Structure formats: structure tokens, C-alpha cells
Coordinates of C-alpha atoms in Angstrom, one line a residue:
X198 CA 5.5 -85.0 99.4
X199 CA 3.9 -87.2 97.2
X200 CA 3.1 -86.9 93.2
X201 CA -0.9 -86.3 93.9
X202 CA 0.2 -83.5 96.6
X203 CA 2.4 -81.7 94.8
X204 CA 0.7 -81.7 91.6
X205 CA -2.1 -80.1 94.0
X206 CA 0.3 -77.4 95.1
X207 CA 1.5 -76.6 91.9
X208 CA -2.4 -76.1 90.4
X209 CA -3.2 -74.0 93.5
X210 CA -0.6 -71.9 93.2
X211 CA -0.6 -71.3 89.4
X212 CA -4.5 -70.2 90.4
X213 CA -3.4 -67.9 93.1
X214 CA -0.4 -66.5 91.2
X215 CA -2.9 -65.9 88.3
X216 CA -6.0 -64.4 90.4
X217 CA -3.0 -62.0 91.9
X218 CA -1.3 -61.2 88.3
X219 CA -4.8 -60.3 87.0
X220 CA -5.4 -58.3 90.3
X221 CA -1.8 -56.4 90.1
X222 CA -2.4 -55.1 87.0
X223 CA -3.4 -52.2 85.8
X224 CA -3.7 -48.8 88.8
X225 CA -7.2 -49.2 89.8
X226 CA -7.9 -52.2 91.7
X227 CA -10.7 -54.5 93.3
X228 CA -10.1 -55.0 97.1
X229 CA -7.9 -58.2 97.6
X230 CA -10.5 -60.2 99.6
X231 CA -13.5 -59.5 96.8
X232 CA -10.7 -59.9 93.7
X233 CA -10.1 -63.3 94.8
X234 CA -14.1 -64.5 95.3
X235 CA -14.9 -62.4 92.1
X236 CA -16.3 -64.4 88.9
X237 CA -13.0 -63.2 87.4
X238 CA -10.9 -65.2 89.5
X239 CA -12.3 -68.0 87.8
X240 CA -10.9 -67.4 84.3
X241 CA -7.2 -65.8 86.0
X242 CA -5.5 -68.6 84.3
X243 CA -6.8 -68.5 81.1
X244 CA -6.4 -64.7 81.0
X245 CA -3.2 -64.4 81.9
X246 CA -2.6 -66.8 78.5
X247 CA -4.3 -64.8 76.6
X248 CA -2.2 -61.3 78.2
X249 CA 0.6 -63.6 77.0
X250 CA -0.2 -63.8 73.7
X251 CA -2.3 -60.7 73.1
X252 CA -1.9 -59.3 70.1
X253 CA -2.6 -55.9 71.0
X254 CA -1.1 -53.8 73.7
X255 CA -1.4 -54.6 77.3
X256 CA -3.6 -51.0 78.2
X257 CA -6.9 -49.9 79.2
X258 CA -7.5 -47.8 76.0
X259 CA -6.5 -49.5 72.3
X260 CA -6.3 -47.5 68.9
X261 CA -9.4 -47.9 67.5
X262 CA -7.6 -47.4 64.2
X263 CA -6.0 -50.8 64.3
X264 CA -9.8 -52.5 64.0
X265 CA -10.7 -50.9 60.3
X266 CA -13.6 -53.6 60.0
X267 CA -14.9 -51.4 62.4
X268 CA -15.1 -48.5 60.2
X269 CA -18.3 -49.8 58.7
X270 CA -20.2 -49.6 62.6
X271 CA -18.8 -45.7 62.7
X272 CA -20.1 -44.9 59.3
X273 CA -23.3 -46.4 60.0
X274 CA -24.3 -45.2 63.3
X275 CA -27.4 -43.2 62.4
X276 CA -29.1 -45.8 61.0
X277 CA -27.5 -48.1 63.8
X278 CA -29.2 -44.9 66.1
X279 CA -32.7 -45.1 64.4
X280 CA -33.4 -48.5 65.2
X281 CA -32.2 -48.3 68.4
X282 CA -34.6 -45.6 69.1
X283 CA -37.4 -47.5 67.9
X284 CA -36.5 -50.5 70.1
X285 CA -36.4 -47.8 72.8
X286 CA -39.8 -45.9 72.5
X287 CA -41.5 -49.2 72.1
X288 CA -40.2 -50.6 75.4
X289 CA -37.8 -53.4 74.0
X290 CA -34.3 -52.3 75.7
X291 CA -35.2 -53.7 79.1
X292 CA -33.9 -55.9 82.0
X293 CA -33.6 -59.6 82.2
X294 CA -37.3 -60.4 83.5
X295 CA -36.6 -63.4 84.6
X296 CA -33.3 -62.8 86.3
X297 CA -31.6 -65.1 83.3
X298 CA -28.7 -62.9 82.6
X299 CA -25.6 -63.9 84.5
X300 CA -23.4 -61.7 82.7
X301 CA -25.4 -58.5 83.8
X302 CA -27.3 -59.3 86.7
X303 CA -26.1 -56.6 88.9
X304 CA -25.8 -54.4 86.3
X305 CA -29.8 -54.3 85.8
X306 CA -30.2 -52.9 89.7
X307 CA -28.8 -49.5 88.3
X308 CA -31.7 -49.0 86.1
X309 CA -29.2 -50.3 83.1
X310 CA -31.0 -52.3 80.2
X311 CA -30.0 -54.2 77.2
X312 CA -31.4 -55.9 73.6
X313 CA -29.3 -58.7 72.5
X314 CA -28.4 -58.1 68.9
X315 CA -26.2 -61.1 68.7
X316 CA -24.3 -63.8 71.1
X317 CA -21.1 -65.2 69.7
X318 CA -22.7 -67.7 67.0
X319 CA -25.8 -65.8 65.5
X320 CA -28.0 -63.2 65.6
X321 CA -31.2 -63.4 68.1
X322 CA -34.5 -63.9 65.9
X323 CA -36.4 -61.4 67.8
X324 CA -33.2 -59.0 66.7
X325 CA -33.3 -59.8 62.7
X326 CA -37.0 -59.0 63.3
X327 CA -37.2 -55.5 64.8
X328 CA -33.6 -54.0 63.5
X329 CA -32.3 -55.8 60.6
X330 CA -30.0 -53.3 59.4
X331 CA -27.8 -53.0 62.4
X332 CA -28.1 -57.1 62.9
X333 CA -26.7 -57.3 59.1
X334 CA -24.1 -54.7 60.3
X335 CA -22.0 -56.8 62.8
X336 CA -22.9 -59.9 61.5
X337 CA -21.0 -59.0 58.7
X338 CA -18.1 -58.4 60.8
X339 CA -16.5 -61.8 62.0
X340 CA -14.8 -60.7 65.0
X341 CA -17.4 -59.0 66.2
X342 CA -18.8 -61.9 68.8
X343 CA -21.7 -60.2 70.6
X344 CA -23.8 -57.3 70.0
X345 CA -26.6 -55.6 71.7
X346 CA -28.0 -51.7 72.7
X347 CA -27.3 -50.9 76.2
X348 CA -28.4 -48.1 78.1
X349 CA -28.1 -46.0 81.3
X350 CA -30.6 -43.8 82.8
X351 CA -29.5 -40.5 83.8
X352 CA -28.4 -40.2 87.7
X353 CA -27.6 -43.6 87.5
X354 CA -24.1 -45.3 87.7
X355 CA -22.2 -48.9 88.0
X356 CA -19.9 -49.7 90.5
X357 CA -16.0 -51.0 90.1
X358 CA -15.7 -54.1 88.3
X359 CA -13.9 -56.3 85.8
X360 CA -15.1 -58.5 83.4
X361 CA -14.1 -62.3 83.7
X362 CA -13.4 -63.5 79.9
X363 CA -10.2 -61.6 78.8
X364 CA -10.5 -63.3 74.8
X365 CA -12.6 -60.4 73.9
X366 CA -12.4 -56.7 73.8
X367 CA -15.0 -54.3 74.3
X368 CA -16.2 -51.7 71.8
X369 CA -18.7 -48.3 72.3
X370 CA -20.7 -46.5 69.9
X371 CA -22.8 -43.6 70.9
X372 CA -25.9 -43.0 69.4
X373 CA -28.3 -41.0 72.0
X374 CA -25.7 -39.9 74.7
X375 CA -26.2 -36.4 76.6
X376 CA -23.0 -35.5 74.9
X377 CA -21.2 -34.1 78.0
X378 CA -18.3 -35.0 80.2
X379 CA -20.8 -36.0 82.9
X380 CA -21.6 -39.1 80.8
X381 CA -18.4 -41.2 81.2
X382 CA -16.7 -44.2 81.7
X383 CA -13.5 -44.8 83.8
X384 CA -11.2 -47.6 82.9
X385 CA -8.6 -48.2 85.0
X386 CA -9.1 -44.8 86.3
X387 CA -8.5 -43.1 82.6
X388 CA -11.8 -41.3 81.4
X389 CA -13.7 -41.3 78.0
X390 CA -16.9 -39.4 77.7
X391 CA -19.6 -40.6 75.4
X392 CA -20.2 -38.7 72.4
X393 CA -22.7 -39.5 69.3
X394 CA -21.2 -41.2 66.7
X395 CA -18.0 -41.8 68.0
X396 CA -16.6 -44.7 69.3
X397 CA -14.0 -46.2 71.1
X398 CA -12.4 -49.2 72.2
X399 CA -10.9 -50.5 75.5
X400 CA -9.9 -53.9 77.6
X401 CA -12.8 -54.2 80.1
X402 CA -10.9 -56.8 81.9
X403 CA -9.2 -53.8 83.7
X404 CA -11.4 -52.5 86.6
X405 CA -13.9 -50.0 85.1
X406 CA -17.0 -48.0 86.4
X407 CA -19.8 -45.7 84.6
X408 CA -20.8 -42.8 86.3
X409 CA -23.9 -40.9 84.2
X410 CA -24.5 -37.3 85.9
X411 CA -26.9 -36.0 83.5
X412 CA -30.5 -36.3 83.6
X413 CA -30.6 -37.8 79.9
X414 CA -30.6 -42.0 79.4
X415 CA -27.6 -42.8 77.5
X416 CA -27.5 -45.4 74.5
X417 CA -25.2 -46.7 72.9
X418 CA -24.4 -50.2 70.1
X419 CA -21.9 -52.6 72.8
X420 CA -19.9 -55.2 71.3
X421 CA -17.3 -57.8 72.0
X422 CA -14.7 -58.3 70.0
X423 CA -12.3 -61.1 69.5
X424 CA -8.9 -60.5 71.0
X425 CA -6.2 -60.5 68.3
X426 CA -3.5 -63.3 69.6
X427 CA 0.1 -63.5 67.9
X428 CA 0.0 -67.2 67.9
X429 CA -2.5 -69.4 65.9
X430 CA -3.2 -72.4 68.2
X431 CA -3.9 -70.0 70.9
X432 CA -6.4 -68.0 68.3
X433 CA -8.0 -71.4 67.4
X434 CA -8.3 -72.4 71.5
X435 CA -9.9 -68.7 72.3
X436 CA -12.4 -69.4 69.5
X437 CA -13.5 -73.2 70.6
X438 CA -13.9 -71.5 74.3
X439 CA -15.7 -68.8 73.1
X440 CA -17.9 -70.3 71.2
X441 CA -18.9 -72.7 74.4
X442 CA -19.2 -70.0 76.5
X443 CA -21.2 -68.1 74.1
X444 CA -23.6 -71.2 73.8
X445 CA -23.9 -71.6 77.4
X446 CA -24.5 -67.6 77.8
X447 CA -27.1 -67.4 75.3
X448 CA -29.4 -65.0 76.1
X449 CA -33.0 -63.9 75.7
X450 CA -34.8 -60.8 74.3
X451 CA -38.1 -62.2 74.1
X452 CA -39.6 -65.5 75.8
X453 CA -39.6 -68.0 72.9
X454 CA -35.5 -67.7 72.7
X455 CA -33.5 -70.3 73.9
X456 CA -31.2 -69.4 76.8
X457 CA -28.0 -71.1 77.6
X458 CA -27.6 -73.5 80.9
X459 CA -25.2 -70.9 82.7
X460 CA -27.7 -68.4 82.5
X461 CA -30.6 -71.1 83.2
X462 CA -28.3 -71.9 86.6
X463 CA -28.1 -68.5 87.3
X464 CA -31.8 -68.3 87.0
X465 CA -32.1 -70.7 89.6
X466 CA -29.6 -69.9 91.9
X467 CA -30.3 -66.4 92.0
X468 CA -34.4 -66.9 92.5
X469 CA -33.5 -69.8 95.2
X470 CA -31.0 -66.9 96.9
X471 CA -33.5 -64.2 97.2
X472 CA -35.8 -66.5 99.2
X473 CA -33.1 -67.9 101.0
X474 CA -31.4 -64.4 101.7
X475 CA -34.9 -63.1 103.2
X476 CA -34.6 -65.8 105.9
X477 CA -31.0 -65.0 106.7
X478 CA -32.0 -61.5 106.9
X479 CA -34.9 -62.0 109.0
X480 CA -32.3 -64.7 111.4
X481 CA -29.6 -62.2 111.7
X482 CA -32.0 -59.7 113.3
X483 CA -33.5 -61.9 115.8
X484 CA -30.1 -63.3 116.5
X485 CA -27.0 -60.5 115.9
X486 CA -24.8 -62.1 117.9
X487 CA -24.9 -65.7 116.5
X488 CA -24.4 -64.2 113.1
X489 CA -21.6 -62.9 114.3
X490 CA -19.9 -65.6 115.9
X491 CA -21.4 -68.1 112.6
X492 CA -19.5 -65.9 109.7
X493 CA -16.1 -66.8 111.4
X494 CA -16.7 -70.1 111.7
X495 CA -17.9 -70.7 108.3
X496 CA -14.6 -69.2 106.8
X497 CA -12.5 -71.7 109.4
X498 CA -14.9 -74.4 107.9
X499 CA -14.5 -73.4 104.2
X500 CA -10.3 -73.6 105.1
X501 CA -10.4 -76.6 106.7
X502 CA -12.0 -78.2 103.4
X503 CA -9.3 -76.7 101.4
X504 CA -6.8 -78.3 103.9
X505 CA -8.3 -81.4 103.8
X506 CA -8.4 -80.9 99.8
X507 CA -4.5 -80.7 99.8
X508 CA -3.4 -82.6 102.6
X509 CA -6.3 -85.1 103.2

């Protein structure tokens, strides 16, 4: 076996070992097959460093307690709640109009709806604008990387999933929740109900799911958190990619904001895929059997490349 081959082994396999260490953990699971095309494949590697390195424990729920710069969000959270009401009666929590949110995209088919606050390096203009009191909140927090107002219409619900980008943490505050157990999230299979004006903090890189059985909308202040790592040169690396991914994420509240190229991409992808879907659509039901016969032979010719790849 030669240098260039093995070296490829070796890379493959660290990304396989990775994709399946990510996938082994925790109880609640993806299935196998959609674990391993899942956007959070992608960042398996660098997860499993920061897992390694993790400064907190390696569980779906973490002591709020041990993030007292937090305290301030808590303490806060009617005036936090006011504006967030005010965005909400006015019409400014929405969807991505222009399907420009990768982060969210399926998330917006459940009737779920967001206002940006702030991405990773500052707040969104449109954000100091209409609620400057919770925008000076967490930008006076430093580890606080993102920010925004999410809600969840009642009935409504969103499916298993993980999130891909393990240097941050995810933290809830209610502010207009129905208040009831039938208003909760699952992570890793453990549930917390919703409750105004308290909060709580978990890893959302373990599979989680929101199930909302009321008929009230739910809303809440959302944030990412930086991770706390136990060694410094990892803290430093999580920050640079952060920040990069935070620039290429940036996302838009109103028109005139500037949005980062991953989101322009998915933009474009995902417009060029519904029109592209609709003719696949409209093929497989003149022509069931060929569709059948094509999917296998598309995952021999996707494996072949990968052969060819490695051993080429």
C-alpha cells in the first residue's frame, strides 16, 4: 500500500469512526443510514475534539448554575418578554422568506419562526432597532454567540435531530410558554417542560425533538453558548471556527442585512431543488419502475467513486 493510499485510509476511517462515535452516543439515536448523510456527519471530527476537551460534562442536561453570567438573562426575562411580544404582535418573528436560513430550514415547515438578535460577532441592526434592551442583554455576555426569539405554534412539533457544530451549547428562556408539561422538549429522550421565566441549559448535539400539545404558540429567548474547553489552544481554535462559521451563517431579519455565503448557497440550492424535485416527482410517476431500478444504481455509482477515490 502506498503513502497516498494509506494516508487515504487513515482520513476515511478517522471520519467513519467519528460519524459512528457521535452516533453511539447518547440513548436516543438517528437511524444509521440518515446519521451518516446528516449535516452532522460533517463536523464528527471536530466534535469528537471538542467531547475531548469539553469542559463540562458529557450529558444531555448541564447545571445551569455553572453559567452565572447567565443570571443576568433570568433576572431579566420580563423585559426580555415585552419585547419579544412586541416583535410578535407586529409580525416580526417569522420564517426565512427567502429560504436563506440553512441552519433552520426544515425547522420553518412546522410553523416554527425566529428574530435574529445576534450571530456570533454582533448584533443584527434591525435587532438594536426594535428591542434594544434584550440586544444590550447578551451582548453583554461574551460567551453568549447567538441570540434570537423562537417560537412554536401550538399543535405543532419538530422531528429527531442533532445539531452539527458541537463548540456551542444551547440555552432556553421562557417568556410566553403555555406553562404545561404538554409544551416540552426531549433530549436524548430526558424531558424539560417550558415554564416562564425559567431556563435551562442542554447539549443539542444529542438527538432532540419538541413536541408542543397545547393550542398556545410558545416563545422563548434561544442562545448559543460557547462550550467551555479545559485546554486553551483548543478554546482559541473553537473561537477562530466559530467566528467563520458565524460569518458564513449570517443571517437576515429584514432585507437590507447582509447574509453569509453558506446561507446564500443554501438559498440557491434549495430554490434550484424544489424545481428540480417537481420534475423528479412528476418522472417517478410516469415511470415507477425506472425509479426503482435508477436509486440502486445511483448508490453503486456514488461507491464506485469512492473506490475509485481510494484505490484509483
Amino acid at each position: 500500500m502506498t503513502f497516498s493510499l494509506a494516508a487515504k485510509v487513515l482520513v476515511l476511517l478517522l471520519f467513519v469512526s467519528s460519524i459512528l462515535y457521535v452516533h453511539l452516543r447518547g440513548k436516543a439515536r438517528l437511524p444509521v443510514l440518515r446519521q451518516f448523510v446528516n449535516h452532522s456527519a460533517l463536523f464528527a471530527p471536530y466534535n469528537a475534539l471538542m467531547y475531548l476537551f469539553s469542559g463540562v460534562p458529557s450529558k444531555p442536561y448541564l447545571d445551569r448554575s455553572k453559567f452565572p453570567e447567565l443570571d443576568v438573562l433570568r433576572d431579566n426575562w420580563e423585559t426580555i418578554r415585552d419585547e419579544a411580544m412586541h416583535l410578535f404582535d407586529e409580525g416580526y418573528i417569522r420564517a426565512a422568506e427567502k429560504n436563506n436560513d440553512a441552519g433552520f430550514g426544515s425547522f420553518f415547515k412546522k410553523g416554527w419562526k425566529r428574530f435574529y438578535l445576534k450571530w456570533y460577532d454582533k448584533p443584527l441592526p434591525s435587532a438594536e432597532t426594535l428591542c434594544p434592551k434584550t440586544v444590550a442583554l447578551v451582548s453583554a455576555i461574551p460567551n453568549v454567540k447567538g441570540a434570537m426569539f423562537a417560537l412554536l405554534p401550538g399543535g405543532s412539533h419538530l422531528n429527531p435531530h442533532r445539531d452539527p457544530f458541537a463548540g456551542s451549547l444551547r440555552y432556553h428562556l421562557g417568556l410566553s410558554t403555555p406553562n404545561s408539561d404538554d409544551c416540552r422538549i426531549f433530549v436524548d429522550g430526558q424531558v424539560y417542560a417550558w415554564r416562564d421565566g425559567e431556563d435551562v441549559m442542554f447539549d443539542e448535539t444529542y438527538v432532540h425533538w419538541v413536541k408542543n400539545e397545547t393550542e398556545q404558540t410558545r416563545v422563548i429567548l434561544f442562545c448559543d453558548v460557547e462550550r467551555p474547553l479545559s485546554n486553551r489552544l483548543m478554546t482559541r481554535i473553537n473561537r477562530s471556527i466559530s467566528a467563520w462559521l458565524g460569518r458564513a451563517t449570517a443571517p437576515q431579519n429584514l432585507d437590507d442585512e447582509r447574509v453569509g455565503g453558506i446561507n446564500q448557497a443554501y438559498a440557491w440550492t434549495k430554490n434550484f431543488s424544489d424545481r428540480f424535485s417537481g420534475v423528479v416527482k412528476q418522472w417517478k410517476r410516469r415511470n415507477p419502475k425506472a425509479y426503482r431500478v435508477m436509486r440502486p444504481v445511483l448508490a453503486v455509482v456514488v461507491l464506485t467513486l469512492l473506490g475509485y477515490w481510494l484505490f484509483g
